[in-house]
Short mmCIF file of C-alpha atoms in Angstrom, two decimals:
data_model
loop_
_atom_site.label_atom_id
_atom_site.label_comp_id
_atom_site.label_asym_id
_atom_site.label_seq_id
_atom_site.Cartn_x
_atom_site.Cartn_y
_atom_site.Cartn_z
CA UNK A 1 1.08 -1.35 5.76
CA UNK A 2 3.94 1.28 13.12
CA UNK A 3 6.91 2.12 12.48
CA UNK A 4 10.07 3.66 13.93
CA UNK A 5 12.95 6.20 12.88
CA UNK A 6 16.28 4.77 12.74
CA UNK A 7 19.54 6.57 14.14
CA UNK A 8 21.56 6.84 11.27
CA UNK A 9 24.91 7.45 12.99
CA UNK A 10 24.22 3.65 14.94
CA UNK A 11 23.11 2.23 11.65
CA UNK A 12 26.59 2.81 10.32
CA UNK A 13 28.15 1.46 13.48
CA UNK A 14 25.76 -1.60 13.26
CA UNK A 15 26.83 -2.37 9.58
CA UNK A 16 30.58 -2.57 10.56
CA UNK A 17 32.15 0.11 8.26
CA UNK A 18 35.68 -0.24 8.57
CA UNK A 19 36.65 3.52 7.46
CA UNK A 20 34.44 5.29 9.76
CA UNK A 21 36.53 3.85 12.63
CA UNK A 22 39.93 4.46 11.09
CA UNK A 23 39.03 8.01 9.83
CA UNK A 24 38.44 8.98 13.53
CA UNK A 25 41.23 7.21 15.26
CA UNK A 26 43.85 8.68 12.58
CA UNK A 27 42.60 12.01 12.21
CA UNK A 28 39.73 14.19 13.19
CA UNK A 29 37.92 15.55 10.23
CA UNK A 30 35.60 18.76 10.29
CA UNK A 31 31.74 18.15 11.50
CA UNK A 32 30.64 18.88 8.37
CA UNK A 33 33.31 15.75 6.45
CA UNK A 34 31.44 14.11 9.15
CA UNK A 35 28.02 15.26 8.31
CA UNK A 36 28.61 14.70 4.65
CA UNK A 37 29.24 11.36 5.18
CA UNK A 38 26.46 10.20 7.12
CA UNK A 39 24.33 11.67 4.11
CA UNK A 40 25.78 9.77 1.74
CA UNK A 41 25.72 6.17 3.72
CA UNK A 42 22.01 6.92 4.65
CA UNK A 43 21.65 7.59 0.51
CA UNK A 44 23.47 4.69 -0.30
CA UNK A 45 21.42 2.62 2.46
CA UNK A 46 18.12 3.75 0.67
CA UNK A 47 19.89 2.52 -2.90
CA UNK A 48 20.60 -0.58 -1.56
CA UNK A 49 17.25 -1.48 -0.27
CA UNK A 50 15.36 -0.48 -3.71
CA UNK A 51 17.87 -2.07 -6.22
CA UNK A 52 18.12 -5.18 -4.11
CA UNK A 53 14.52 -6.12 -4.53
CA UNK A 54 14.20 -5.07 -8.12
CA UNK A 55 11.42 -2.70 -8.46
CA UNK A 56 9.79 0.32 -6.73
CA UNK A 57 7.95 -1.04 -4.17
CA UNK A 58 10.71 -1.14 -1.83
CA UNK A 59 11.52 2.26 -2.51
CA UNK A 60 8.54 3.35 -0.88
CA UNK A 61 8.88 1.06 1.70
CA UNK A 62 12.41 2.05 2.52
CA UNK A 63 11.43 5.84 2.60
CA UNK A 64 8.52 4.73 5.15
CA UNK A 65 11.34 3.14 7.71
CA UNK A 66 13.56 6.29 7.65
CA UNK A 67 10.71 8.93 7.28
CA UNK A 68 8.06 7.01 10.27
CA UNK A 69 5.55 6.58 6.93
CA UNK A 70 3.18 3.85 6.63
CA UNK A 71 2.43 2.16 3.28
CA UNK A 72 -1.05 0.57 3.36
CA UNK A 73 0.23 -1.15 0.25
CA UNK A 74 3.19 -2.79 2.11
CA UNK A 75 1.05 -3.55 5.10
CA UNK A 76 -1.15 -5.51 2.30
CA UNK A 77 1.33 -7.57 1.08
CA UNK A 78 1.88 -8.59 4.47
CA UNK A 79 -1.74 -9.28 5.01
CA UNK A 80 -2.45 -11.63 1.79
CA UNK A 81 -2.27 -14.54 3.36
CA UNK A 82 -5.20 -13.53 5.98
CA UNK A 83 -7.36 -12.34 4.02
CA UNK A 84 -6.77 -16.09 1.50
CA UNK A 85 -7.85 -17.31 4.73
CA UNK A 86 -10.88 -14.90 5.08
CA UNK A 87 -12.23 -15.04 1.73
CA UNK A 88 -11.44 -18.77 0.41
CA UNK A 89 -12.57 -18.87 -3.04
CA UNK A 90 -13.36 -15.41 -3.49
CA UNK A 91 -9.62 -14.66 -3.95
CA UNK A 92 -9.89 -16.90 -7.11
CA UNK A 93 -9.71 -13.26 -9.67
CA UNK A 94 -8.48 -10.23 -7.52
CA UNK A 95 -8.28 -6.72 -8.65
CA UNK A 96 -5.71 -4.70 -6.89
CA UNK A 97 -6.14 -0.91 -7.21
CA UNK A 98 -3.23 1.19 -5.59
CA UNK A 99 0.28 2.08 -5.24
CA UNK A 100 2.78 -0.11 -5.81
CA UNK A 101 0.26 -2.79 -7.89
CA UNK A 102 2.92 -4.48 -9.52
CA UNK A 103 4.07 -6.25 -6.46
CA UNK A 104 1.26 -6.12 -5.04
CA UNK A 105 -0.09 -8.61 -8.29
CA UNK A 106 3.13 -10.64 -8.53
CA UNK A 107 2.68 -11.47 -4.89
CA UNK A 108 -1.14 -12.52 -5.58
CA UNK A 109 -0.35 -14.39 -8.46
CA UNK A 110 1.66 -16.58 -6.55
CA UNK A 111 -1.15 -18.06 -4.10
CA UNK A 112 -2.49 -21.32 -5.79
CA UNK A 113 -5.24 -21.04 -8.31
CA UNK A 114 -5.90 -17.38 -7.99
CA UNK A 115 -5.30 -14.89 -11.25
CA UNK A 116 -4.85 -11.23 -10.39
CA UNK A 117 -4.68 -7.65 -12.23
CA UNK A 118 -4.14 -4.52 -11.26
CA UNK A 119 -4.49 -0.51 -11.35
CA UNK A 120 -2.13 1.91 -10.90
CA UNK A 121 -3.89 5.09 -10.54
CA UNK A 122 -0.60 6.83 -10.91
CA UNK A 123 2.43 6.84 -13.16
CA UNK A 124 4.13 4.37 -13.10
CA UNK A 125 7.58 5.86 -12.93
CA UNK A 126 10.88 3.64 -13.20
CA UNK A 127 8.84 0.22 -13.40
CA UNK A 128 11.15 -2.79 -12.85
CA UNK A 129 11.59 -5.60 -16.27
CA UNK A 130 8.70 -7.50 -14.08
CA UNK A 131 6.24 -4.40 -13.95
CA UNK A 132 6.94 -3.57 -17.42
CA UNK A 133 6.29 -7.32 -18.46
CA UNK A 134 3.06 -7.29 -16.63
CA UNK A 135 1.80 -3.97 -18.02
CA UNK A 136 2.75 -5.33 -21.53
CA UNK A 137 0.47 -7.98 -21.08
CA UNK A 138 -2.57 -5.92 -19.91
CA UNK A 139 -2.37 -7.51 -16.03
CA UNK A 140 -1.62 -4.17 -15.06
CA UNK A 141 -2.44 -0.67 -16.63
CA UNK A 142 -2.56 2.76 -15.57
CA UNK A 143 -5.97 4.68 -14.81
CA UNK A 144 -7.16 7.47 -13.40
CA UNK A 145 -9.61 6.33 -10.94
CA UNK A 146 -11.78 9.44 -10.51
CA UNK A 147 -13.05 7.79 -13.38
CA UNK A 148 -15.48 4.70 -13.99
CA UNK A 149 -13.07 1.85 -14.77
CA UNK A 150 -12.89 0.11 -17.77
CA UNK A 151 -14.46 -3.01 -16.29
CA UNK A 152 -18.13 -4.66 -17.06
CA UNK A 153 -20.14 -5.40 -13.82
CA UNK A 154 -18.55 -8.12 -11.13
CA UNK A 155 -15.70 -8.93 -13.36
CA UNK A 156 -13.46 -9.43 -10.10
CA UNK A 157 -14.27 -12.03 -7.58
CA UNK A 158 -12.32 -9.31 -5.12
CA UNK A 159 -11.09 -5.91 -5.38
CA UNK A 160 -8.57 -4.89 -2.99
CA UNK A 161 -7.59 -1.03 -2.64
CA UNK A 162 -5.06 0.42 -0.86
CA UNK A 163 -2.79 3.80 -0.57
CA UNK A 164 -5.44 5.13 -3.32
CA UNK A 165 -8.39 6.50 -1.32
CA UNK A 166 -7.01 8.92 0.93
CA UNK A 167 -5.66 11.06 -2.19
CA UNK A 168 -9.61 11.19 -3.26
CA UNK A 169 -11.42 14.39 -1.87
CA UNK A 170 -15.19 13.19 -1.33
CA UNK A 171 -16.30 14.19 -4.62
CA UNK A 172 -14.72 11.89 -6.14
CA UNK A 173 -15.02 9.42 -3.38
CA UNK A 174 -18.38 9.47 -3.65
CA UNK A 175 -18.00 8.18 -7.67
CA UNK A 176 -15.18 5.86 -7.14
CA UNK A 177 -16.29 3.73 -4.54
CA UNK A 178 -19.08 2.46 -5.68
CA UNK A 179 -18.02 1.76 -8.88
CA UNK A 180 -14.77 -0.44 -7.29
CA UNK A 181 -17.89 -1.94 -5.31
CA UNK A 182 -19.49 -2.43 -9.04
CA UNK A 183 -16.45 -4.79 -10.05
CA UNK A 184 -16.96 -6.92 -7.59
CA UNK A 185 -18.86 -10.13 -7.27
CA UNK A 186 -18.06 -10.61 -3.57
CA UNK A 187 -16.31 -8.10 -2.30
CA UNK A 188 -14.35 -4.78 -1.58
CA UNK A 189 -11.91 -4.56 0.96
CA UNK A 190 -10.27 -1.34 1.75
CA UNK A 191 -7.19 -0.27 3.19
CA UNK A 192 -6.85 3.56 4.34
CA UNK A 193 -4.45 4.57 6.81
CA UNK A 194 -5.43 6.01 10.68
CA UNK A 195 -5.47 9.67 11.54
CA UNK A 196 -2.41 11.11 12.64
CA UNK A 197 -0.31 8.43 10.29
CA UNK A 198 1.79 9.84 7.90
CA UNK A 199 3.31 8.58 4.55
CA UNK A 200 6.73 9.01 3.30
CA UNK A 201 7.58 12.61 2.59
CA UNK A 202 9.80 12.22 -0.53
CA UNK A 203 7.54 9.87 -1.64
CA UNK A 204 4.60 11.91 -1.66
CA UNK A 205 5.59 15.23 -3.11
CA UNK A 206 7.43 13.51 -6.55
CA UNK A 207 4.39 11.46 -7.09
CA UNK A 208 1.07 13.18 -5.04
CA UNK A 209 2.00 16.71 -5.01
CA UNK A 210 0.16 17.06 -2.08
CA UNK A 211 -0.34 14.77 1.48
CA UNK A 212 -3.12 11.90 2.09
CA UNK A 213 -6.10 13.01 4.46
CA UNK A 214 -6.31 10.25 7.01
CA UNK A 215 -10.31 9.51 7.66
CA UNK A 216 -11.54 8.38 11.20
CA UNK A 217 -13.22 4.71 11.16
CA UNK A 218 -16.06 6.83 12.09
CA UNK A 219 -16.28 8.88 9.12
CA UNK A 220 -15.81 5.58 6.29
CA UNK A 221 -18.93 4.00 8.43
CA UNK A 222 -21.27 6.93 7.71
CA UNK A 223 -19.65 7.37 4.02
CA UNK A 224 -20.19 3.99 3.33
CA UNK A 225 -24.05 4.02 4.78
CA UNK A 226 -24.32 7.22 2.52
CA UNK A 227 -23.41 5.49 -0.73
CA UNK A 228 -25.51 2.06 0.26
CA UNK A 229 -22.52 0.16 0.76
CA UNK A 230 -22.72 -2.61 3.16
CA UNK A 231 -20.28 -4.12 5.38
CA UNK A 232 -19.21 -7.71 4.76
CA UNK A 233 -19.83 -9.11 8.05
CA UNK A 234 -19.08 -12.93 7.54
CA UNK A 235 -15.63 -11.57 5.73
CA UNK A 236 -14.89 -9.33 8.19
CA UNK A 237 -15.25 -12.10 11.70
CA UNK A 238 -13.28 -14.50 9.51
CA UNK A 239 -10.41 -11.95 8.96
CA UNK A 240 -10.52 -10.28 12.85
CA UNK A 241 -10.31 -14.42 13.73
CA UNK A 242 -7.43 -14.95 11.50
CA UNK A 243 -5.63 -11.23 12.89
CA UNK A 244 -5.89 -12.66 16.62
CA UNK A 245 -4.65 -16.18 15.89
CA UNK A 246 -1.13 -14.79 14.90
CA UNK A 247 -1.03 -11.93 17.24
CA UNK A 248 -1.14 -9.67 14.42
CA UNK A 249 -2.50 -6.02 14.45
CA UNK A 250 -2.61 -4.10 10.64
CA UNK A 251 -1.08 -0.63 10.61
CA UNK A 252 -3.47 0.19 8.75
CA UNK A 253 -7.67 0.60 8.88
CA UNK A 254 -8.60 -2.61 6.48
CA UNK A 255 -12.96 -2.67 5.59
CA UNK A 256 -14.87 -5.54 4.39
CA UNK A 257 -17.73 -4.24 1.93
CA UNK A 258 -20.51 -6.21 0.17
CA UNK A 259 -20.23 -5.50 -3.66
CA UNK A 260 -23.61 -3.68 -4.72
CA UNK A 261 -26.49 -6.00 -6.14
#
């Protein structure tokens, strides 16, 4: 899912904070009061943005606008109405595999007649009442996707990956890529983020332990060739049409692939 880095100091001014005014008109407090309180409105700014939306997806999201991340999942959600328009009726039974799935499958689920499910290939750590609900019912569970998946042959119209690939060291990329291709009846699209990106720091160390490695387009195109995976070339004009008709360029590196026959 570019972004930019936010002063905090002007976001405080910009939210109209009565105090901060009055503390330094009436008295001039030490650099590091002042200090301490900048922490502790950019804290509470971050608070605000993930309890007012209800679950953890904004939490990475937030982190991304103070930290200059990207989320490919965010930049997903963004794109779900392009790629309805790119794939028609194959977005009648998605598969979401990533970050963030939850909202990533309560968003699907809301496009007419189209059912969705998800992966989470990591835990899922303080999941909102919806998650919870959704991984209750078996729409969403946690795997390990280094893994085959616990899915019979083409049991998605569409599986749609994002911030889940670039954790994946080619070993295993070589195993789990084709067998998201295997799910699929017409097709696996892919979301990794460009070299030189960057995710969200605090983000990434609590839940990865260890950074993404950004892959050039190059180096999918002769990955994908190696594992016989074909690029979905009817998909793929349909989606760069609907991209230029709103003006829209994805943060993020977004392939079209043919399921395997």
């Amino acid at each position: 899912m570019a972004s930019r880095r936010p002063n905090a100091s002007r976001r405080f001014a910009d939210s109209g904070v009565p105090f901060m005014g009055a503390l330094h008109l009436k008295s001039r407090p030490s650099p590091l009061l002042s200090i301490g309180l900048l922490v502790v409105g950019a804290l509470l700014i971050v608070g605000y943005m993930y309890h007012g939306s209800g679950g953890r997806s904004s939490d990475i999201a937030a982190l991304n606008r103070l930290e200059g991340g990207v989320s490919c999942t965010a930049e997903l959600q963004r794109l779900i109405p392009i790629l309805k328009k790119s794939y028609g009726d194959s977005m009648r039974k998605v598969l979401h595999v990533g970050l963030e799935t939850c909202s990533v499958v309560s968003q699907i689920l809301k496009e007419e007649d189209t059912e969705a499910w998800g992966v989470e290939p990591y835990e899922l750590d303080d999941a909102d009442a919806n998650c919870k609900n959704l991984v209750s019912k078996g729409v969403v569970r946690v795997a390990d996707i280094k893994f085959p998946l616990p899915y019979k042959p083409k049991s998605f119209s569409l599986v749609i990956v994002s911030d889940a690939l670039d954790y994946l060291s080619p070993k295993y990329l070589n195993k789990t890529v084709p067998d998201l291709a295997r799910v699929a009846s017409d097709g696996l699209v892919i979301l990794s983020g460009y070299p030189g990106h960057q995710r969200a720091k605090l983000a990434e160390l609590s839940k990865f332990g260890r950074p993404a490695k950004f892959r050039s387009s190059s180096w999918w195109i002769r990955f994908f060739i190696q594992t016989s995976l074909e690029e979905n070339e009817a998909a793929h004009k349909k989606f760069e049409q609907a991209v230029r008709k709103q003006s829209y360029k994805p943060a993020c590196q977004v392939f079209h692939l043919k399921p395997l026959q």
